[in-house]
Backbone as JSON, one array per atom type, in Angstrom:
{
  "sequence": "MAFMLKHMIGGQLKDLTGGLGEEKPEGEKSDAGAKGMTQEEFEQYQQQLAEEKMERDASVAQKKAERATVRSHFREKYRLPKSELDDTQIQAAGDDVELPTELAKMIAEDNQEEESKQSVLGQLTNIQNIDIDQIKEKAQSTLEDLKQSAEKCEVM",
  "N": [[72.1, 208.78, 189.11], [74.82, 209.31, 188.84], [75.76, 207.21, 190.27], [75.13, 204.98, 188.64], [76.71, 205.56, 186.44], [79.27, 205.47, 187.55], [79.3, 202.82, 188.31], [79.08, 201.43, 185.86], [81.3, 202.37, 184.33], [83.33, 202.14, 186.19], [83.68, 199.39, 186.67], [84.73, 198.57, 184.23], [87.07, 200.03, 184.23], [88.45, 198.86, 186.36], [88.9, 196.32, 185.3], [90.57, 197.01, 183.25], [92.82, 198.15, 184.54], [93.58, 196.05, 186.1], [92.9, 195.9, 188.74], [94.69, 197.25, 190.39], [94.7, 199.53, 192.03], [92.94, 198.85, 193.97], [91.08, 199.0, 196.88], [90.17, 197.85, 200.15], [86.85, 197.85, 201.26], [85.61, 199.6, 204.13], [83.98, 198.03, 205.7], [84.8, 195.39, 205.45], [86.42, 192.55, 206.94], [89.58, 191.43, 208.38], [91.62, 188.49, 207.58], [91.71, 186.91, 209.91], [89.59, 187.93, 211.37], [87.53, 187.29, 209.67], [87.35, 184.58, 209.96], [86.45, 184.33, 212.48], [88.19, 184.63, 214.64], [90.61, 185.92, 216.95], [93.47, 188.01, 216.25], [95.78, 186.9, 217.42], [94.98, 184.25, 217.94], [94.62, 183.47, 215.32], [97.24, 183.59, 214.31], [98.44, 181.57, 215.83], [97.01, 179.42, 214.87], [97.83, 179.43, 212.18], [100.53, 178.82, 212.58], [100.34, 176.29, 213.68], [99.22, 174.93, 211.5], [101.39, 175.1, 209.73], [103.32, 173.57, 211.11], [102.07, 171.03, 211.11], [102.06, 170.57, 208.37], [104.8, 170.37, 207.87], [105.36, 168.04, 209.33], [103.84, 166.17, 207.88], [105.14, 166.33, 205.41], [107.67, 165.36, 206.15], [106.99, 162.76, 206.87], [106.06, 161.77, 204.42], [108.42, 161.97, 202.92], [109.96, 160.09, 204.3], [108.54, 157.71, 203.77], [108.8, 157.62, 200.99], [111.55, 157.27, 200.84], [111.8, 154.75, 202.05], [110.46, 153.18, 200.17], [112.16, 153.6, 198.01], [114.41, 152.34, 199.0], [113.57, 149.7, 199.04], [113.16, 149.31, 196.28], [115.81, 149.69, 195.37], [117.06, 147.56, 196.64], [115.91, 145.35, 195.3], [116.83, 145.93, 192.77], [119.57, 145.51, 193.11], [119.5, 142.8, 193.76], [118.51, 141.54, 191.44], [120.29, 142.42, 189.63], [119.91, 144.86, 188.19], [120.07, 148.1, 186.57], [121.1, 150.92, 188.56], [119.13, 153.54, 190.06], [119.22, 157.0, 189.99], [117.36, 158.67, 191.12], [116.24, 157.16, 193.19], [118.49, 156.97, 194.86], [118.83, 159.66, 195.59], [116.47, 160.14, 196.99], [116.78, 158.44, 199.16], [119.03, 159.56, 200.38], [117.99, 162.05, 201.01], [116.23, 161.5, 203.06], [117.89, 160.73, 205.07], [119.98, 158.75, 207.31], [118.35, 157.01, 208.64], [116.78, 155.18, 207.28], [115.37, 152.11, 206.68], [114.76, 148.72, 205.64], [111.37, 147.63, 205.67], [110.17, 145.61, 208.39], [108.66, 143.28, 207.82], [109.25, 142.87, 205.14], [112.0, 142.49, 205.32], [112.07, 140.03, 206.67], [110.92, 138.4, 204.71], [112.86, 138.6, 202.73], [115.05, 137.42, 203.98], [114.12, 134.79, 204.18], [113.93, 134.18, 201.45], [116.63, 134.33, 200.75], [117.67, 132.17, 202.19], [116.36, 130.06, 200.89], [117.45, 130.34, 198.32], [120.15, 129.8, 198.84], [120.0, 127.12, 199.58], [119.14, 126.03, 197.19], [121.32, 126.49, 195.59], [123.25, 124.73, 196.41], [124.67, 121.42, 195.85], [123.15, 119.27, 196.76], [120.73, 120.56, 197.01], [120.15, 121.05, 194.34], [119.81, 118.44, 193.46], [117.53, 117.67, 194.87], [115.68, 119.22, 193.63], [115.33, 118.12, 191.17], [113.0, 116.25, 189.5], [111.6, 112.95, 189.67], [113.98, 111.36, 189.81], [116.26, 108.71, 189.42], [118.18, 107.13, 191.54], [119.54, 104.71, 191.69], [119.93, 104.1, 189.01], [121.7, 106.13, 188.29], [123.9, 105.43, 189.85], [124.61, 102.98, 188.66], [125.35, 103.87, 186.09], [127.55, 105.43, 186.76], [129.3, 103.49, 187.81], [129.66, 101.82, 185.57], [130.94, 103.61, 183.88], [133.31, 104.01, 185.29], [134.41, 101.43, 185.14], [134.79, 101.25, 182.38], [136.74, 103.2, 182.06], [138.86, 102.03, 183.48], [139.36, 99.79, 181.91], [140.13, 100.96, 179.51], [142.42, 102.19, 180.41], [144.04, 100.01, 180.96], [144.46, 99.05, 178.43], [146.01, 100.97, 177.38], [149.14, 101.73, 176.03], [151.16, 103.32, 176.97], [151.15, 103.29, 179.71]],
  "CA": [[72.72, 208.76, 187.81], [76.26, 209.22, 189.04], [76.02, 205.84, 190.73], [75.09, 204.1, 187.47], [77.86, 205.88, 185.61], [80.44, 204.94, 188.25], [79.19, 201.37, 188.29], [79.33, 200.95, 184.51], [82.66, 202.7, 183.92], [84.25, 201.67, 187.22], [83.96, 197.97, 186.43], [85.61, 198.47, 183.06], [88.39, 200.55, 184.63], [89.11, 197.83, 187.19], [89.37, 195.28, 184.4], [91.66, 197.58, 182.47], [94.01, 198.33, 185.39], [93.86, 194.8, 186.81], [92.55, 196.05, 190.14], [95.88, 197.66, 191.13], [94.38, 200.53, 193.05], [91.77, 198.37, 194.7], [91.14, 199.1, 198.33], [89.08, 197.16, 200.82], [85.87, 198.72, 201.92], [85.79, 199.63, 205.58], [83.15, 197.02, 206.33], [85.42, 194.07, 205.36], [87.27, 192.17, 208.06], [90.82, 190.77, 208.0], [91.47, 187.03, 207.51], [91.42, 186.39, 211.24], [88.23, 188.34, 211.72], [86.6, 186.58, 208.8], [87.22, 183.22, 210.47], [85.9, 184.39, 213.83], [89.28, 184.49, 215.61], [91.42, 187.11, 217.17], [94.72, 187.97, 215.49], [96.69, 185.98, 218.1], [94.51, 182.9, 217.66], [94.86, 183.21, 213.9], [98.68, 183.32, 214.16], [98.68, 180.24, 216.39], [96.41, 178.5, 213.92], [98.73, 179.37, 211.02], [101.74, 178.14, 213.01], [99.97, 174.88, 213.82], [99.11, 174.39, 210.15], [102.74, 174.97, 209.18], [103.96, 172.42, 211.77], [101.45, 169.82, 210.6], [102.52, 170.38, 207.0], [106.17, 169.89, 207.95], [105.3, 166.64, 209.77], [103.36, 165.38, 206.75], [106.21, 166.28, 204.42], [108.71, 164.46, 206.66], [106.44, 161.41, 206.79], [106.04, 161.4, 203.01], [109.81, 161.75, 202.52], [110.39, 158.83, 204.9], [107.9, 156.63, 203.03], [109.44, 157.58, 199.68], [112.88, 156.69, 201.03], [111.63, 153.32, 202.29], [110.14, 152.56, 198.88], [113.38, 153.64, 197.21], [115.29, 151.31, 199.54], [113.05, 148.42, 198.55], [113.49, 149.22, 194.86], [117.25, 149.52, 195.19], [117.37, 146.19, 197.05], [115.55, 144.44, 194.23], [117.75, 146.2, 191.66], [120.81, 144.8, 193.41], [119.24, 141.36, 193.74], [118.33, 141.08, 190.07], [121.37, 143.05, 188.85], [119.37, 145.88, 187.31], [120.8, 149.36, 186.74], [120.68, 151.74, 189.69], [118.37, 154.74, 189.75], [119.7, 158.15, 190.74], [116.22, 159.2, 191.88], [116.16, 156.4, 194.45], [119.61, 157.36, 195.71], [118.59, 161.0, 196.15], [115.39, 160.03, 197.97], [117.34, 157.82, 200.36], [119.89, 160.55, 201.01], [117.18, 163.15, 201.54], [115.6, 161.07, 204.31], [118.91, 160.53, 206.09], [120.47, 157.4, 207.53], [117.4, 156.21, 209.42], [115.91, 154.44, 206.38], [115.61, 150.68, 206.72], [113.7, 147.93, 205.02], [110.32, 147.26, 206.6], [110.49, 144.34, 209.05], [108.03, 142.18, 207.1], [110.01, 142.65, 203.92], [113.29, 141.94, 205.72], [111.84, 138.61, 206.94], [110.71, 137.73, 203.43], [114.15, 138.55, 202.03], [115.87, 136.42, 204.67], [113.61, 133.48, 203.76], [114.33, 133.99, 200.05], [118.07, 134.06, 200.72], [117.87, 130.8, 202.64], [115.91, 129.18, 199.82], [118.43, 130.41, 197.23], [121.36, 129.11, 199.26], [119.76, 125.67, 199.52], [119.03, 125.66, 195.78], [122.62, 126.59, 194.97], [124.07, 123.59, 196.8], [124.49, 120.25, 195.0], [122.0, 118.52, 197.27], [119.54, 121.32, 196.67], [119.86, 120.82, 192.93], [119.31, 117.08, 193.32], [116.16, 117.59, 195.37], [114.8, 119.91, 192.69], [115.1, 117.29, 190.0], [111.86, 115.36, 189.71], [111.67, 111.59, 189.13], [115.36, 110.95, 189.65], [116.49, 107.32, 189.81], [119.54, 107.11, 192.08], [120.15, 103.42, 191.31], [120.36, 104.2, 187.62], [122.88, 107.0, 188.27], [125.0, 104.62, 190.4], [125.0, 102.01, 187.63], [126.07, 104.59, 185.03], [128.84, 105.83, 187.29], [130.13, 102.29, 187.91], [130.02, 101.38, 184.23], [131.91, 104.57, 183.38], [134.57, 103.7, 185.96], [134.92, 100.2, 184.56], [135.27, 101.58, 181.03], [138.02, 103.92, 182.21], [139.87, 101.05, 183.89], [139.68, 98.96, 180.75], [140.89, 101.77, 178.57], [143.74, 102.43, 181.0], [144.79, 98.77, 180.81], [144.82, 98.9, 177.03], [146.93, 102.04, 177.03], [150.49, 101.22, 175.93], [152.07, 104.19, 177.69], [151.2, 102.87, 181.08]],
  "C": [[74.24, 208.59, 187.94], [76.64, 207.79, 189.49], [76.06, 204.88, 189.55], [76.3, 204.32, 186.59], [79.14, 205.29, 186.23], [80.44, 203.41, 188.18], [79.56, 200.82, 186.91], [80.79, 201.19, 184.09], [83.68, 202.15, 184.92], [84.64, 200.21, 187.03], [84.91, 197.77, 185.27], [87.0, 198.99, 183.39], [89.14, 199.54, 185.49], [89.66, 196.72, 186.32], [90.6, 195.76, 183.63], [92.94, 197.7, 183.3], [94.37, 197.06, 186.14], [93.6, 194.91, 188.29], [93.73, 196.49, 190.99], [95.55, 198.62, 192.26], [93.22, 200.12, 193.92], [92.01, 198.46, 196.2], [89.96, 198.35, 198.93], [88.09, 198.17, 201.39], [86.03, 198.6, 203.44], [85.0, 198.52, 206.29], [83.78, 195.63, 206.31], [86.33, 193.82, 206.54], [88.56, 191.57, 207.52], [90.58, 189.26, 207.95], [91.08, 186.44, 208.85], [89.99, 186.72, 211.64], [87.2, 187.6, 210.9], [86.36, 185.16, 209.31], [86.72, 183.19, 211.9], [86.96, 184.21, 214.91], [89.92, 185.85, 215.84], [92.71, 186.95, 216.36], [95.71, 186.95, 216.09], [96.3, 184.53, 217.85], [94.79, 182.51, 216.22], [96.33, 182.88, 213.65], [99.03, 181.94, 214.7], [98.16, 179.16, 215.44], [97.32, 178.32, 212.69], [100.01, 178.6, 211.37], [101.48, 176.63, 213.13], [99.84, 174.22, 212.44], [100.48, 174.16, 209.52], [103.46, 173.77, 209.8], [103.4, 171.1, 211.26], [101.91, 169.52, 209.18], [103.95, 169.86, 207.0], [106.21, 168.42, 208.37], [104.85, 165.73, 208.64], [104.45, 165.23, 205.7], [107.32, 165.33, 204.85], [108.25, 163.01, 206.56], [106.45, 160.92, 205.34], [107.46, 161.12, 202.52], [110.33, 160.43, 203.07], [109.82, 157.64, 204.11], [108.52, 156.49, 201.63], [110.82, 156.93, 199.79], [112.79, 155.19, 201.28], [111.32, 152.59, 200.98], [111.38, 152.51, 197.98], [114.37, 152.58, 197.69], [114.85, 149.93, 199.04], [113.4, 148.25, 197.07], [114.97, 148.99, 194.63], [117.68, 148.12, 195.61], [117.07, 145.21, 195.9], [116.42, 144.68, 192.99], [119.08, 145.49, 191.87], [120.62, 143.29, 193.26], [119.18, 140.83, 192.31], [119.3, 141.75, 189.1], [120.83, 144.0, 187.79], [120.14, 147.18, 187.52], [120.23, 150.19, 187.89], [119.96, 153.0, 189.21], [118.89, 155.89, 190.62], [118.58, 158.76, 191.59], [116.09, 158.48, 193.21], [117.28, 156.81, 195.4], [119.37, 158.73, 196.35], [117.48, 160.96, 197.2], [115.89, 159.42, 199.27], [118.22, 158.81, 201.1], [119.1, 161.67, 201.64], [116.55, 162.77, 202.88], [116.62, 160.84, 205.41], [119.26, 159.06, 206.24], [119.47, 156.49, 208.23], [116.42, 155.42, 208.55], [116.32, 152.97, 206.41], [114.49, 149.97, 205.97], [112.62, 147.66, 206.05], [110.56, 145.85, 207.14], [109.89, 143.15, 208.32], [108.81, 141.83, 205.84], [111.38, 142.05, 204.24], [113.16, 140.44, 206.02], [111.68, 137.84, 205.64], [112.03, 137.57, 202.68], [115.05, 137.51, 202.66], [115.43, 135.01, 204.27], [114.02, 133.17, 202.33], [115.81, 133.65, 199.95], [118.37, 132.63, 201.17], [117.47, 129.8, 201.56], [116.93, 129.16, 198.67], [119.71, 129.68, 197.59], [121.17, 127.6, 199.19], [119.66, 125.2, 198.07], [120.4, 125.66, 195.11], [123.53, 125.43, 195.34], [123.76, 122.4, 195.88], [123.27, 119.45, 195.45], [120.69, 119.24, 196.95], [119.15, 121.13, 195.23], [119.28, 119.42, 192.72], [117.86, 116.95, 193.8], [115.18, 118.29, 194.43], [114.47, 119.07, 191.47], [113.99, 116.28, 190.32], [112.13, 114.0, 189.06], [113.1, 111.13, 188.86], [115.51, 109.51, 190.16], [117.95, 107.2, 190.24], [120.24, 105.81, 191.71], [120.69, 103.47, 189.88], [121.61, 105.06, 187.53], [124.09, 106.24, 188.8], [125.51, 103.64, 189.35], [125.8, 102.68, 186.52], [127.45, 104.99, 185.5], [129.78, 104.63, 187.37], [130.56, 101.79, 186.53], [131.06, 102.32, 183.61], [133.28, 104.31, 184.01], [135.2, 102.44, 185.38], [135.47, 100.44, 183.17], [136.61, 102.3, 181.1], [139.14, 102.96, 182.6], [140.31, 100.2, 182.7], [140.5, 99.72, 179.73], [142.28, 102.07, 179.09], [144.61, 101.19, 180.87], [145.25, 98.59, 179.37], [145.86, 99.92, 176.6], [148.37, 101.52, 177.07], [151.47, 102.07, 176.72], [152.2, 103.74, 179.12], [151.68, 101.48, 181.13]]
}
């Protein structure tokens, strides 16, 4: 009877107090014992987990910084506003952040293409169905017109 009373009222008291005075029964093991390890093995395991987590965090930060570098490069290229988040991610990773080699090659190729397009010859090659003979004729006729108008000029 006392057992039933303790069981019924005890559960309600634990809910009421939030389990503040809760103690482990003597039969329960510690975390290390529950996992089948000694305390020393458990500490080594915890340390190993912490080191792995730090390595993963560093790797993630490096990848975020690389992505931020790529984004900032394209922002500069297309004259878009800078992002403070990208700057902070790059600074957090340190100075060892560089563009990935494949992307750097692609950017170098794009720069070469843009330079060739910006030259006069590059612009001429981009124009489709251009008739060079016709352009020469127009240029010569324009020169002749200028000469004739210069001859008619009374000031000269």
